[in-house]
Amino acid sequence: MIVCSKINLLLNVLNRRSDGYHELDTIFFPLQNPADELTIDFNGDTTGSVTIQCDTPGVPLDPASNLCGKAVYAYCKAAEIPVPACTIHLEKHIPCAGGMGGGSSDCAAVLQLLQEKFALLTDVQLAETALSLGADVPFFLHCKPARAGGVGEKLSILENIPEDLPILLAASDFPISAKWAYQQWTPSYAFPADQSEKLIMALQKKDLQTAAHYIGNSLAFAAFRKFPLLQIIKDEFYRSGALCAELSGSGPTVFGLYSSMDTLEQAKQYMTKHLPGVRIIGGRKQK
Ligand code: ATP
């Protein structure tokens, strides 16, 4: 199964609740590149252990820690079945701890594969199980442009948004802890409450120039301050002709939006040349 990634076209952190969770207004945009590849082999035994195979350093192989393993346990608990013996093969292409939701997407893929095999949960139960595993996991069950509110649990799919936005990514290989990023947030980093509506309207009109104006991330201010490389990458996006450049999620992946695929293709060459060591992802040719 091909497992998509995401960027947040808007991540508006509105408030920190007394329980420590943050209230958000976010717009998820799914990407087919980069994508992980995931398969599950069931060895036929109805009970047994979950094995995770993955060669990427930093990805936990212990099923109690890896979101793929957690997904198996959560599905079986919700469906009230014993955990089946299985091996999950995971080929990672989505940068780890890169703000692109890789773990959550793998998690949603496992839930879907289990549902395909056992078909024991209703859509509502599947969505609830996904939410119990992470605020952005329900989004990955659909992989369509979506807006999420609350602490991420109020998900609505957005209609009439172009699915092939000219987006280029610059993925750095150092991790940023989401916990750290949220700890840096202060109320001054919140955008106006109507920013998401304005962004959605611009996207629906395919007015990318206006959309670029409303793209934003409340977690970006602290990350750009702490990691100068991110500011260098952002500046290069603008030099390459991007309409805007912003951090995705808690970073460190930075994305740029262009006016067309042709501009993006030219920019990709520029970015690859000027940012050695940074993975430039996107465009027509690369898969
Ligand atoms: P988000 O955008 O949802 O905040 P992220 O893209 O920044 O997430 P992930 O790649 O999902 O971050 O991984 C965060 C951490 O989760 C990793 O450092 C890793 O230890 C752990 N993890 C658990 N399962 C997985 C998985 N299947 N793939 C990658 N990381 C995983």
PDB file of C-alpha atoms and ligand atoms in Angstrom:
ATOM      1  CA  MET A   1       0.000   0.000   0.000  1.00  0.00           C
ATOM      2  CA  ILE A   2       1.238   3.471  -0.883  1.00  0.00           C
ATOM      3  CA  VAL A   3       1.109   5.702   2.194  1.00  0.00           C
ATOM      4  CA  CYS A   4       0.773   9.426   1.501  1.00  0.00           C
ATOM      5  CA  SER A   5       2.350  12.295   3.444  1.00  0.00           C
ATOM      6  CA  LYS A   6       0.972  15.741   4.254  1.00  0.00           C
ATOM      7  CA  ILE A   7       1.837  19.342   4.730  1.00  0.00           C
ATOM      8  CA  ASN A   8      -0.151  21.879   6.722  1.00  0.00           C
ATOM      9  CA  LEU A   9      -1.049  24.744   4.395  1.00  0.00           C
ATOM     10  CA  LEU A  10      -2.190  26.491   7.560  1.00  0.00           C
ATOM     11  CA  LEU A  11      -1.399  25.554  11.132  1.00  0.00           C
ATOM     12  CA  ASN A  12      -3.090  28.131  13.290  1.00  0.00           C
ATOM     13  CA  VAL A  13      -2.511  27.354  16.969  1.00  0.00           C
ATOM     14  CA  LEU A  14      -5.247  29.319  18.703  1.00  0.00           C
ATOM     15  CA  ASN A  15      -4.974  28.493  22.351  1.00  0.00           C
ATOM     16  CA  ARG A  16      -3.254  26.356  24.988  1.00  0.00           C
ATOM     17  CA  ARG A  17      -5.809  24.547  27.126  1.00  0.00           C
ATOM     18  CA  SER A  18      -5.360  23.981  30.836  1.00  0.00           C
ATOM     19  CA  ASP A  19      -4.784  20.236  30.138  1.00  0.00           C
ATOM     20  CA  GLY A  20      -1.762  21.159  27.975  1.00  0.00           C
ATOM     21  CA  TYR A  21      -3.393  20.390  24.612  1.00  0.00           C
ATOM     22  CA  HIS A  22      -3.523  23.108  21.977  1.00  0.00           C
ATOM     23  CA  GLU A  23      -6.606  24.195  20.066  1.00  0.00           C
ATOM     24  CA  LEU A  24      -5.902  24.326  16.367  1.00  0.00           C
ATOM     25  CA  ASP A  25      -7.337  25.354  13.083  1.00  0.00           C
ATOM     26  CA  THR A  26      -5.344  23.523  10.442  1.00  0.00           C
ATOM     27  CA  ILE A  27      -5.578  22.736   6.749  1.00  0.00           C
ATOM     28  CA  PHE A  28      -4.015  19.446   5.758  1.00  0.00           C
ATOM     29  CA  PHE A  29      -2.933  18.899   2.186  1.00  0.00           C
ATOM     30  CA  PRO A  30      -2.015  15.318   1.152  1.00  0.00           C
ATOM     31  CA  LEU A  31       0.999  14.556  -1.035  1.00  0.00           C
ATOM     32  CA  GLN A  32       1.773  11.384  -3.006  1.00  0.00           C
ATOM     33  CA  ASN A  33       5.451  12.261  -2.975  1.00  0.00           C
ATOM     34  CA  PRO A  34       7.088  11.473  -0.607  1.00  0.00           C
ATOM     35  CA  ALA A  35       5.134   8.333   0.254  1.00  0.00           C
ATOM     36  CA  ASP A  36       5.982   5.246   2.319  1.00  0.00           C
ATOM     37  CA  GLU A  37       5.265   1.701   1.159  1.00  0.00           C
ATOM     38  CA  LEU A  38       3.661  -0.684   3.600  1.00  0.00           C
ATOM     39  CA  THR A  39       2.491  -4.290   3.408  1.00  0.00           C
ATOM     40  CA  ILE A  40       1.257  -6.741   6.034  1.00  0.00           C
ATOM     41  CA  ASP A  41       1.873 -10.486   5.810  1.00  0.00           C
ATOM     42  CA  PHE A  42      -0.466 -12.574   7.932  1.00  0.00           C
ATOM     43  CA  ASN A  43       1.125 -15.931   8.572  1.00  0.00           C
ATOM     44  CA  GLY A  44      -2.191 -17.638   9.175  1.00  0.00           C
ATOM     45  CA  ASP A  45      -2.051 -17.913  12.967  1.00  0.00           C
ATOM     46  CA  THR A  46      -5.015 -16.175  14.557  1.00  0.00           C
ATOM     47  CA  THR A  47      -2.931 -15.196  17.567  1.00  0.00           C
ATOM     48  CA  GLY A  48       0.703 -14.276  17.786  1.00  0.00           C
ATOM     49  CA  SER A  49       3.147 -11.450  17.734  1.00  0.00           C
ATOM     50  CA  VAL A  50       3.542  -8.404  15.526  1.00  0.00           C
ATOM     51  CA  THR A  51       6.917  -8.029  13.791  1.00  0.00           C
ATOM     52  CA  ILE A  52       7.976  -4.785  12.158  1.00  0.00           C
ATOM     53  CA  GLN A  53      10.613  -4.722   9.431  1.00  0.00           C
ATOM     54  CA  CYS A  54      12.073  -1.363   8.474  1.00  0.00           C
ATOM     55  CA  ASP A  55      15.635  -0.367   7.528  1.00  0.00           C
ATOM     56  CA  THR A  56      15.358   3.335   8.297  1.00  0.00           C
ATOM     57  CA  PRO A  57      17.375   4.452  11.338  1.00  0.00           C
ATOM     58  CA  GLY A  58      15.266   6.141  14.010  1.00  0.00           C
ATOM     59  CA  VAL A  59      12.110   4.160  13.261  1.00  0.00           C
ATOM     60  CA  PRO A  60      11.304   2.003  16.309  1.00  0.00           C
ATOM     61  CA  LEU A  61      10.889  -1.688  15.493  1.00  0.00           C
ATOM     62  CA  ASP A  62       9.256  -2.532  18.790  1.00  0.00           C
ATOM     63  CA  PRO A  63       5.516  -2.889  17.994  1.00  0.00           C
ATOM     64  CA  ALA A  64       4.571  -1.203  21.273  1.00  0.00           C
ATOM     65  CA  SER A  65       6.420   1.954  20.141  1.00  0.00           C
ATOM     66  CA  ASN A  66       5.949   1.959  16.374  1.00  0.00           C
ATOM     67  CA  LEU A  67       2.643   3.479  15.323  1.00  0.00           C
ATOM     68  CA  CYS A  68       2.080   0.522  12.959  1.00  0.00           C
ATOM     69  CA  GLY A  69       2.180  -1.900  15.894  1.00  0.00           C
ATOM     70  CA  LYS A  70       0.014   0.397  18.001  1.00  0.00           C
ATOM     71  CA  ALA A  71      -2.503   0.429  15.147  1.00  0.00           C
ATOM     72  CA  VAL A  72      -2.712  -3.388  15.131  1.00  0.00           C
ATOM     73  CA  TYR A  73      -3.316  -3.501  18.892  1.00  0.00           C
ATOM     74  CA  ALA A  74      -5.894  -0.691  18.768  1.00  0.00           C
ATOM     75  CA  TYR A  75      -7.796  -2.254  15.847  1.00  0.00           C
ATOM     76  CA  CYS A  76      -7.911  -5.688  17.497  1.00  0.00           C
ATOM     77  CA  LYS A  77      -9.037  -4.169  20.805  1.00  0.00           C
ATOM     78  CA  ALA A  78     -11.839  -2.202  19.117  1.00  0.00           C
ATOM     79  CA  ALA A  79     -12.877  -5.237  17.047  1.00  0.00           C
ATOM     80  CA  GLU A  80     -12.557  -7.537  20.073  1.00  0.00           C
ATOM     81  CA  ILE A  81     -10.348 -10.074  18.297  1.00  0.00           C
ATOM     82  CA  PRO A  82      -7.003 -11.586  19.331  1.00  0.00           C
ATOM     83  CA  VAL A  83      -3.919 -10.006  17.794  1.00  0.00           C
ATOM     84  CA  PRO A  84      -3.065 -12.044  14.674  1.00  0.00           C
ATOM     85  CA  ALA A  85       0.522 -13.087  13.987  1.00  0.00           C
ATOM     86  CA  CYS A  86       1.779 -10.743  11.287  1.00  0.00           C
ATOM     87  CA  THR A  87       4.819  -9.033   9.796  1.00  0.00           C
ATOM     88  CA  ILE A  88       4.614  -5.399   8.727  1.00  0.00           C
ATOM     89  CA  HIS A  89       7.107  -4.383   6.023  1.00  0.00           C
ATOM     90  CA  LEU A  90       7.702  -0.657   6.003  1.00  0.00           C
ATOM     91  CA  GLU A  91       9.759   1.218   3.417  1.00  0.00           C
ATOM     92  CA  LYS A  92      10.165   4.793   4.625  1.00  0.00           C
ATOM     93  CA  HIS A  93      10.461   7.664   2.183  1.00  0.00           C
ATOM     94  CA  ILE A  94       8.602  10.223   4.304  1.00  0.00           C
ATOM     95  CA  PRO A  95      11.217  12.025   6.434  1.00  0.00           C
ATOM     96  CA  CYS A  96      11.013  10.892  10.078  1.00  0.00           C
ATOM     97  CA  ALA A  97       9.961  13.568  12.559  1.00  0.00           C
ATOM     98  CA  GLY A  98       9.820  15.893   9.562  1.00  0.00           C
ATOM     99  CA  GLY A  99       6.406  17.449  10.153  1.00  0.00           C
ATOM    100  CA  MET A 100       4.908  15.408   7.306  1.00  0.00           C
ATOM    101  CA  GLY A 101       2.898  12.994   9.429  1.00  0.00           C
ATOM    102  CA  GLY A 102       4.786   9.874   8.358  1.00  0.00           C
ATOM    103  CA  GLY A 103       4.104   7.809  11.467  1.00  0.00           C
ATOM    104  CA  SER A 104       0.446   8.788  11.540  1.00  0.00           C
ATOM    105  CA  SER A 105       0.059   7.916   7.883  1.00  0.00           C
ATOM    106  CA  ASP A 106       1.632   4.467   8.379  1.00  0.00           C
ATOM    107  CA  CYS A 107      -0.720   4.016  11.311  1.00  0.00           C
ATOM    108  CA  ALA A 108      -3.798   4.840   9.211  1.00  0.00           C
ATOM    109  CA  ALA A 109      -2.587   2.488   6.463  1.00  0.00           C
ATOM    110  CA  VAL A 110      -2.368  -0.403   8.943  1.00  0.00           C
ATOM    111  CA  LEU A 111      -5.906   0.326  10.175  1.00  0.00           C
ATOM    112  CA  GLN A 112      -7.158   0.283   6.584  1.00  0.00           C
ATOM    113  CA  LEU A 113      -5.386  -2.970   5.732  1.00  0.00           C
ATOM    114  CA  LEU A 114      -6.804  -4.631   8.848  1.00  0.00           C
ATOM    115  CA  GLN A 115     -10.261  -3.333   7.978  1.00  0.00           C
ATOM    116  CA  GLU A 116      -9.865  -4.735   4.435  1.00  0.00           C
ATOM    117  CA  LYS A 117      -8.992  -8.141   5.905  1.00  0.00           C
ATOM    118  CA  PHE A 118     -11.417  -8.359   8.826  1.00  0.00           C
ATOM    119  CA  ALA A 119     -14.118  -5.730   8.061  1.00  0.00           C
ATOM    120  CA  LEU A 120     -15.146  -5.705  11.723  1.00  0.00           C
ATOM    121  CA  LEU A 121     -15.464  -1.972  12.471  1.00  0.00           C
ATOM    122  CA  THR A 122     -17.976   0.580  11.258  1.00  0.00           C
ATOM    123  CA  ASP A 123     -16.623   3.747   9.611  1.00  0.00           C
ATOM    124  CA  VAL A 124     -17.319   5.624  12.856  1.00  0.00           C
ATOM    125  CA  GLN A 125     -15.461   3.034  14.949  1.00  0.00           C
ATOM    126  CA  LEU A 126     -12.540   3.106  12.524  1.00  0.00           C
ATOM    127  CA  ALA A 127     -12.373   6.916  12.741  1.00  0.00           C
ATOM    128  CA  GLU A 128     -12.574   6.767  16.559  1.00  0.00           C
ATOM    129  CA  THR A 129      -9.798   4.185  16.691  1.00  0.00           C
ATOM    130  CA  ALA A 130      -7.696   6.379  14.373  1.00  0.00           C
ATOM    131  CA  LEU A 131      -8.248   9.417  16.604  1.00  0.00           C
ATOM    132  CA  SER A 132      -7.234   7.450  19.696  1.00  0.00           C
ATOM    133  CA  LEU A 133      -3.846   6.899  18.014  1.00  0.00           C
ATOM    134  CA  GLY A 134      -3.171  10.532  17.072  1.00  0.00           C
ATOM    135  CA  ALA A 135      -4.925  13.753  16.118  1.00  0.00           C
ATOM    136  CA  ASP A 136      -3.887  13.571  12.437  1.00  0.00           C
ATOM    137  CA  VAL A 137      -4.485   9.823  11.938  1.00  0.00           C
ATOM    138  CA  PRO A 138      -8.177  10.248  10.871  1.00  0.00           C
ATOM    139  CA  PHE A 139      -7.048  12.615   8.098  1.00  0.00           C
ATOM    140  CA  PHE A 140      -4.837   9.867   6.645  1.00  0.00           C
ATOM    141  CA  LEU A 141      -7.806   7.484   6.408  1.00  0.00           C
ATOM    142  CA  HIS A 142      -9.067   9.801   3.645  1.00  0.00           C
ATOM    143  CA  CYS A 143      -5.922  11.495   2.315  1.00  0.00           C
ATOM    144  CA  LYS A 144      -7.956  14.363   0.886  1.00  0.00           C
ATOM    145  CA  PRO A 145      -7.525  18.089   1.574  1.00  0.00           C
ATOM    146  CA  ALA A 146      -9.153  18.659   4.958  1.00  0.00           C
ATOM    147  CA  ARG A 147      -9.613  21.175   7.733  1.00  0.00           C
ATOM    148  CA  ALA A 148      -9.206  20.104  11.345  1.00  0.00           C
ATOM    149  CA  GLY A 149     -10.308  21.968  14.458  1.00  0.00           C
ATOM    150  CA  GLY A 150     -10.503  21.321  18.188  1.00  0.00           C
ATOM    151  CA  VAL A 151      -7.264  19.621  19.198  1.00  0.00           C
ATOM    152  CA  GLY A 152      -7.250  18.097  15.713  1.00  0.00           C
ATOM    153  CA  GLU A 153     -10.250  15.802  16.162  1.00  0.00           C
ATOM    154  CA  LYS A 154     -12.885  17.828  14.275  1.00  0.00           C
ATOM    155  CA  LEU A 155     -12.140  16.826  10.708  1.00  0.00           C
ATOM    156  CA  SER A 156     -13.964  18.048   7.627  1.00  0.00           C
ATOM    157  CA  ILE A 157     -12.999  17.131   4.072  1.00  0.00           C
ATOM    158  CA  LEU A 158     -12.645  20.183   1.808  1.00  0.00           C
ATOM    159  CA  GLU A 159     -14.323  20.008  -1.586  1.00  0.00           C
ATOM    160  CA  ASN A 160     -13.143  21.640  -4.815  1.00  0.00           C
ATOM    161  CA  ILE A 161      -9.555  22.160  -3.726  1.00  0.00           C
ATOM    162  CA  PRO A 162      -7.050  21.401  -6.507  1.00  0.00           C
ATOM    163  CA  GLU A 163      -5.327  18.102  -5.727  1.00  0.00           C
ATOM    164  CA  ASP A 164      -2.185  18.887  -7.704  1.00  0.00           C
ATOM    165  CA  LEU A 165      -0.887  22.133  -6.218  1.00  0.00           C
ATOM    166  CA  PRO A 166       2.617  23.050  -7.433  1.00  0.00           C
ATOM    167  CA  ILE A 167       4.395  22.324  -4.163  1.00  0.00           C
ATOM    168  CA  LEU A 168       8.089  21.664  -3.681  1.00  0.00           C
ATOM    169  CA  LEU A 169       9.577  20.380  -0.422  1.00  0.00           C
ATOM    170  CA  ALA A 170      12.944  20.856   1.208  1.00  0.00           C
ATOM    171  CA  ALA A 171      13.527  18.127   3.791  1.00  0.00           C
ATOM    172  CA  SER A 172      16.403  18.516   6.238  1.00  0.00           C
ATOM    173  CA  ASP A 173      17.682  15.470   8.050  1.00  0.00           C
ATOM    174  CA  PHE A 174      17.590  16.770  11.626  1.00  0.00           C
ATOM    175  CA  PRO A 175      14.484  16.093  13.685  1.00  0.00           C
ATOM    176  CA  ILE A 176      12.408  18.738  15.474  1.00  0.00           C
ATOM    177  CA  SER A 177      10.408  17.485  18.398  1.00  0.00           C
ATOM    178  CA  ALA A 178       6.730  18.417  18.047  1.00  0.00           C
ATOM    179  CA  LYS A 179       6.621  18.748  21.835  1.00  0.00           C
ATOM    180  CA  TRP A 180       9.406  21.356  21.772  1.00  0.00           C
ATOM    181  CA  ALA A 181       7.725  23.261  18.930  1.00  0.00           C
ATOM    182  CA  TYR A 182       4.401  23.479  20.792  1.00  0.00           C
ATOM    183  CA  GLN A 183       6.163  24.529  24.008  1.00  0.00           C
ATOM    184  CA  GLN A 184       7.547  27.593  22.186  1.00  0.00           C
ATOM    185  CA  TRP A 185       4.076  28.743  21.161  1.00  0.00           C
ATOM    186  CA  THR A 186       2.713  31.972  22.624  1.00  0.00           C
ATOM    187  CA  PRO A 187      -0.680  33.609  21.854  1.00  0.00           C
ATOM    188  CA  SER A 188       1.101  36.225  19.712  1.00  0.00           C
ATOM    189  CA  TYR A 189       1.778  33.433  17.162  1.00  0.00           C
ATOM    190  CA  ALA A 190      -1.932  32.869  16.481  1.00  0.00           C
ATOM    191  CA  PHE A 191      -3.289  34.122  13.141  1.00  0.00           C
ATOM    192  CA  PRO A 192      -6.677  35.837  12.804  1.00  0.00           C
ATOM    193  CA  ALA A 193      -9.547  33.366  13.295  1.00  0.00           C
ATOM    194  CA  ASP A 194     -10.863  33.810   9.735  1.00  0.00           C
ATOM    195  CA  GLN A 195      -7.532  33.021   8.071  1.00  0.00           C
ATOM    196  CA  SER A 196      -8.483  29.433   7.206  1.00  0.00           C
ATOM    197  CA  GLU A 197     -11.755  30.489   5.535  1.00  0.00           C
ATOM    198  CA  LYS A 198      -9.862  33.025   3.450  1.00  0.00           C
ATOM    199  CA  LEU A 199      -7.288  30.413   2.472  1.00  0.00           C
ATOM    200  CA  ILE A 200      -9.936  27.836   1.582  1.00  0.00           C
ATOM    201  CA  MET A 201     -11.809  30.359  -0.584  1.00  0.00           C
ATOM    202  CA  ALA A 202      -8.648  31.316  -2.453  1.00  0.00           C
ATOM    203  CA  LEU A 203      -7.787  27.647  -3.057  1.00  0.00           C
ATOM    204  CA  GLN A 204     -11.301  26.894  -4.282  1.00  0.00           C
ATOM    205  CA  LYS A 205     -10.949  29.777  -6.761  1.00  0.00           C
ATOM    206  CA  LYS A 206      -7.509  28.417  -7.752  1.00  0.00           C
ATOM    207  CA  ASP A 207      -6.141  31.845  -6.867  1.00  0.00           C
ATOM    208  CA  LEU A 208      -2.713  30.718  -5.702  1.00  0.00           C
ATOM    209  CA  GLN A 209      -1.343  34.253  -5.319  1.00  0.00           C
ATOM    210  CA  THR A 210      -4.007  35.044  -2.706  1.00  0.00           C
ATOM    211  CA  ALA A 211      -3.727  31.573  -1.151  1.00  0.00           C
ATOM    212  CA  ALA A 212       0.008  32.165  -0.668  1.00  0.00           C
ATOM    213  CA  HIS A 213      -0.806  35.236   1.386  1.00  0.00           C
ATOM    214  CA  TYR A 214      -2.860  33.175   3.870  1.00  0.00           C
ATOM    215  CA  ILE A 215      -0.543  30.167   4.170  1.00  0.00           C
ATOM    216  CA  GLY A 216       1.030  30.219   7.630  1.00  0.00           C
ATOM    217  CA  ASN A 217       2.229  28.242  10.627  1.00  0.00           C
ATOM    218  CA  SER A 218       2.097  29.339  14.267  1.00  0.00           C
ATOM    219  CA  LEU A 219       4.964  26.967  15.096  1.00  0.00           C
ATOM    220  CA  ALA A 220       7.283  28.428  12.472  1.00  0.00           C
ATOM    221  CA  PHE A 221       8.441  31.547  14.305  1.00  0.00           C
ATOM    222  CA  ALA A 222      10.375  29.679  16.997  1.00  0.00           C
ATOM    223  CA  ALA A 223      11.720  27.043  14.584  1.00  0.00           C
ATOM    224  CA  PHE A 224      13.114  29.618  12.133  1.00  0.00           C
ATOM    225  CA  ARG A 225      14.739  31.438  15.054  1.00  0.00           C
ATOM    226  CA  LYS A 226      16.371  28.337  16.527  1.00  0.00           C
ATOM    227  CA  PHE A 227      17.468  26.683  13.248  1.00  0.00           C
ATOM    228  CA  PRO A 228      19.138  29.212  10.887  1.00  0.00           C
ATOM    229  CA  LEU A 229      19.265  26.591   8.088  1.00  0.00           C
ATOM    230  CA  LEU A 230      15.478  26.765   7.871  1.00  0.00           C
ATOM    231  CA  GLN A 231      15.612  30.520   7.260  1.00  0.00           C
ATOM    232  CA  ILE A 232      18.258  29.965   4.558  1.00  0.00           C
ATOM    233  CA  ILE A 233      15.986  27.391   2.902  1.00  0.00           C
ATOM    234  CA  LYS A 234      13.017  29.752   3.103  1.00  0.00           C
ATOM    235  CA  ASP A 235      15.006  32.577   1.507  1.00  0.00           C
ATOM    236  CA  GLU A 236      16.112  30.245  -1.298  1.00  0.00           C
ATOM    237  CA  PHE A 237      12.495  29.277  -1.959  1.00  0.00           C
ATOM    238  CA  TYR A 238      11.667  32.943  -2.509  1.00  0.00           C
ATOM    239  CA  ARG A 239      14.759  33.431  -4.699  1.00  0.00           C
ATOM    240  CA  SER A 240      13.657  30.440  -6.792  1.00  0.00           C
ATOM    241  CA  GLY A 241      10.332  32.146  -7.541  1.00  0.00           C
ATOM    242  CA  ALA A 242       8.004  30.652  -4.908  1.00  0.00           C
ATOM    243  CA  LEU A 243       4.830  32.572  -4.103  1.00  0.00           C
ATOM    244  CA  CYS A 244       5.426  31.661  -0.482  1.00  0.00           C
ATOM    245  CA  ALA A 245       7.478  29.299   1.678  1.00  0.00           C
ATOM    246  CA  GLU A 246       6.469  27.909   5.047  1.00  0.00           C
ATOM    247  CA  LEU A 247       7.334  25.226   7.588  1.00  0.00           C
ATOM    248  CA  SER A 248       5.126  22.126   7.584  1.00  0.00           C
ATOM    249  CA  GLY A 249       3.773  21.047  10.976  1.00  0.00           C
ATOM    250  CA  SER A 250       6.515  21.204  13.582  1.00  0.00           C
ATOM    251  CA  GLY A 251       9.143  21.007  10.838  1.00  0.00           C
ATOM    252  CA  PRO A 252      11.864  20.848   9.766  1.00  0.00           C
ATOM    253  CA  THR A 253      10.362  20.267   6.295  1.00  0.00           C
ATOM    254  CA  VAL A 254       9.820  23.574   4.485  1.00  0.00           C
ATOM    255  CA  PHE A 255       7.522  23.781   1.455  1.00  0.00           C
ATOM    256  CA  GLY A 256       7.196  26.301  -1.328  1.00  0.00           C
ATOM    257  CA  LEU A 257       4.105  27.028  -3.415  1.00  0.00           C
ATOM    258  CA  TYR A 258       4.595  28.080  -7.047  1.00  0.00           C
ATOM    259  CA  SER A 259       2.313  29.636  -9.633  1.00  0.00           C
ATOM    260  CA  SER A 260       2.603  26.653 -12.009  1.00  0.00           C
ATOM    261  CA  MET A 261       4.265  23.259 -12.474  1.00  0.00           C
ATOM    262  CA  ASP A 262       6.629  24.790 -15.054  1.00  0.00           C
ATOM    263  CA  THR A 263       7.879  27.391 -12.573  1.00  0.00           C
ATOM    264  CA  LEU A 264       8.237  24.618 -10.005  1.00  0.00           C
ATOM    265  CA  GLU A 265      10.349  22.477 -12.339  1.00  0.00           C
ATOM    266  CA  GLN A 266      12.775  25.357 -12.929  1.00  0.00           C
ATOM    267  CA  ALA A 267      12.833  26.139  -9.221  1.00  0.00           C
ATOM    268  CA  LYS A 268      13.618  22.520  -8.431  1.00  0.00           C
ATOM    269  CA  GLN A 269      16.847  22.733 -10.400  1.00  0.00           C
ATOM    270  CA  TYR A 270      17.738  25.975  -8.638  1.00  0.00           C
ATOM    271  CA  MET A 271      16.976  24.575  -5.173  1.00  0.00           C
ATOM    272  CA  THR A 272      18.890  21.340  -5.791  1.00  0.00           C
ATOM    273  CA  LYS A 273      21.941  23.322  -6.916  1.00  0.00           C
ATOM    274  CA  HIS A 274      21.859  25.889  -4.109  1.00  0.00           C
ATOM    275  CA  LEU A 275      20.994  23.615  -1.184  1.00  0.00           C
ATOM    276  CA  PRO A 276      23.363  20.616  -1.294  1.00  0.00           C
ATOM    277  CA  GLY A 277      22.555  18.174   1.489  1.00  0.00           C
ATOM    278  CA  VAL A 278      18.900  19.175   1.627  1.00  0.00           C
ATOM    279  CA  ARG A 279      16.462  16.726  -0.006  1.00  0.00           C
ATOM    280  CA  ILE A 280      14.366  18.549  -2.602  1.00  0.00           C
ATOM    281  CA  ILE A 281      11.167  16.602  -3.272  1.00  0.00           C
ATOM    282  CA  GLY A 282       8.308  17.180  -5.693  1.00  0.00           C
ATOM    283  CA  GLY A 283       7.601  17.998  -9.305  1.00  0.00           C
ATOM    284  CA  ARG A 284       6.632  15.887 -12.274  1.00  0.00           C
ATOM    285  CA  LYS A 285       9.655  13.697 -12.856  1.00  0.00           C
ATOM    286  CA  GLN A 286      10.548  12.387  -9.424  1.00  0.00           C
ATOM    287  CA  LYS A 287       8.478   9.538  -8.043  1.00  0.00           C
TER     288      LYS A 287
HETATM  289  P1  ATP B   1       3.640  14.922  12.720  1.00  0.00           P
HETATM  290  O1  ATP B   1       3.768  15.697  11.446  1.00  0.00           O
HETATM  291  O2  ATP B   1       2.412  14.034  12.802  1.00  0.00           O
HETATM  292  O3  ATP B   1       3.895  15.730  13.956  1.00  0.00           O
HETATM  293  P2  ATP B   1       6.235  13.871  12.133  1.00  0.00           P
HETATM  294  O4  ATP B   1       6.157  13.678  10.666  1.00  0.00           O
HETATM  295  O5  ATP B   1       6.952  15.098  12.597  1.00  0.00           O
HETATM  296  O6  ATP B   1       4.788  13.816  12.733  1.00  0.00           O
HETATM  297  P3  ATP B   1       6.857  11.086  12.432  1.00  0.00           P
HETATM  298  O7  ATP B   1       7.697  10.785  11.240  1.00  0.00           O
HETATM  299  O8  ATP B   1       5.463  10.641  12.405  1.00  0.00           O
HETATM  300  O9  ATP B   1       6.940  12.646  12.784  1.00  0.00           O
HETATM  301  O10 ATP B   1       7.622  10.433  13.682  1.00  0.00           O
HETATM  302  C1  ATP B   1       7.759  10.992  14.948  1.00  0.00           C
HETATM  303  C2  ATP B   1       8.389   9.933  15.865  1.00  0.00           C
HETATM  304  O11 ATP B   1       7.502   8.824  15.982  1.00  0.00           O
HETATM  305  C3  ATP B   1       9.689   9.357  15.313  1.00  0.00           C
HETATM  306  O12 ATP B   1      10.799  10.032  15.803  1.00  0.00           O
HETATM  307  C4  ATP B   1       9.664   7.892  15.748  1.00  0.00           C
HETATM  308  O13 ATP B   1      10.414   7.693  16.927  1.00  0.00           O
HETATM  309  C5  ATP B   1       8.218   7.590  16.096  1.00  0.00           C
HETATM  310  N1  ATP B   1       7.554   6.607  15.197  1.00  0.00           N
HETATM  311  C6  ATP B   1       6.686   5.664  15.570  1.00  0.00           C
HETATM  312  N2  ATP B   1       6.216   4.977  14.529  1.00  0.00           N
HETATM  313  C7  ATP B   1       6.785   5.481  13.442  1.00  0.00           C
HETATM  314  C8  ATP B   1       6.690   5.176  12.040  1.00  0.00           C
HETATM  315  N3  ATP B   1       5.903   4.197  11.581  1.00  0.00           N
HETATM  316  N4  ATP B   1       7.404   5.931  11.186  1.00  0.00           N
HETATM  317  C9  ATP B   1       8.191   6.941  11.648  1.00  0.00           C
HETATM  318  N5  ATP B   1       8.326   7.248  12.958  1.00  0.00           N
HETATM  319  C10 ATP B   1       7.639   6.532  13.859  1.00  0.00           C
END
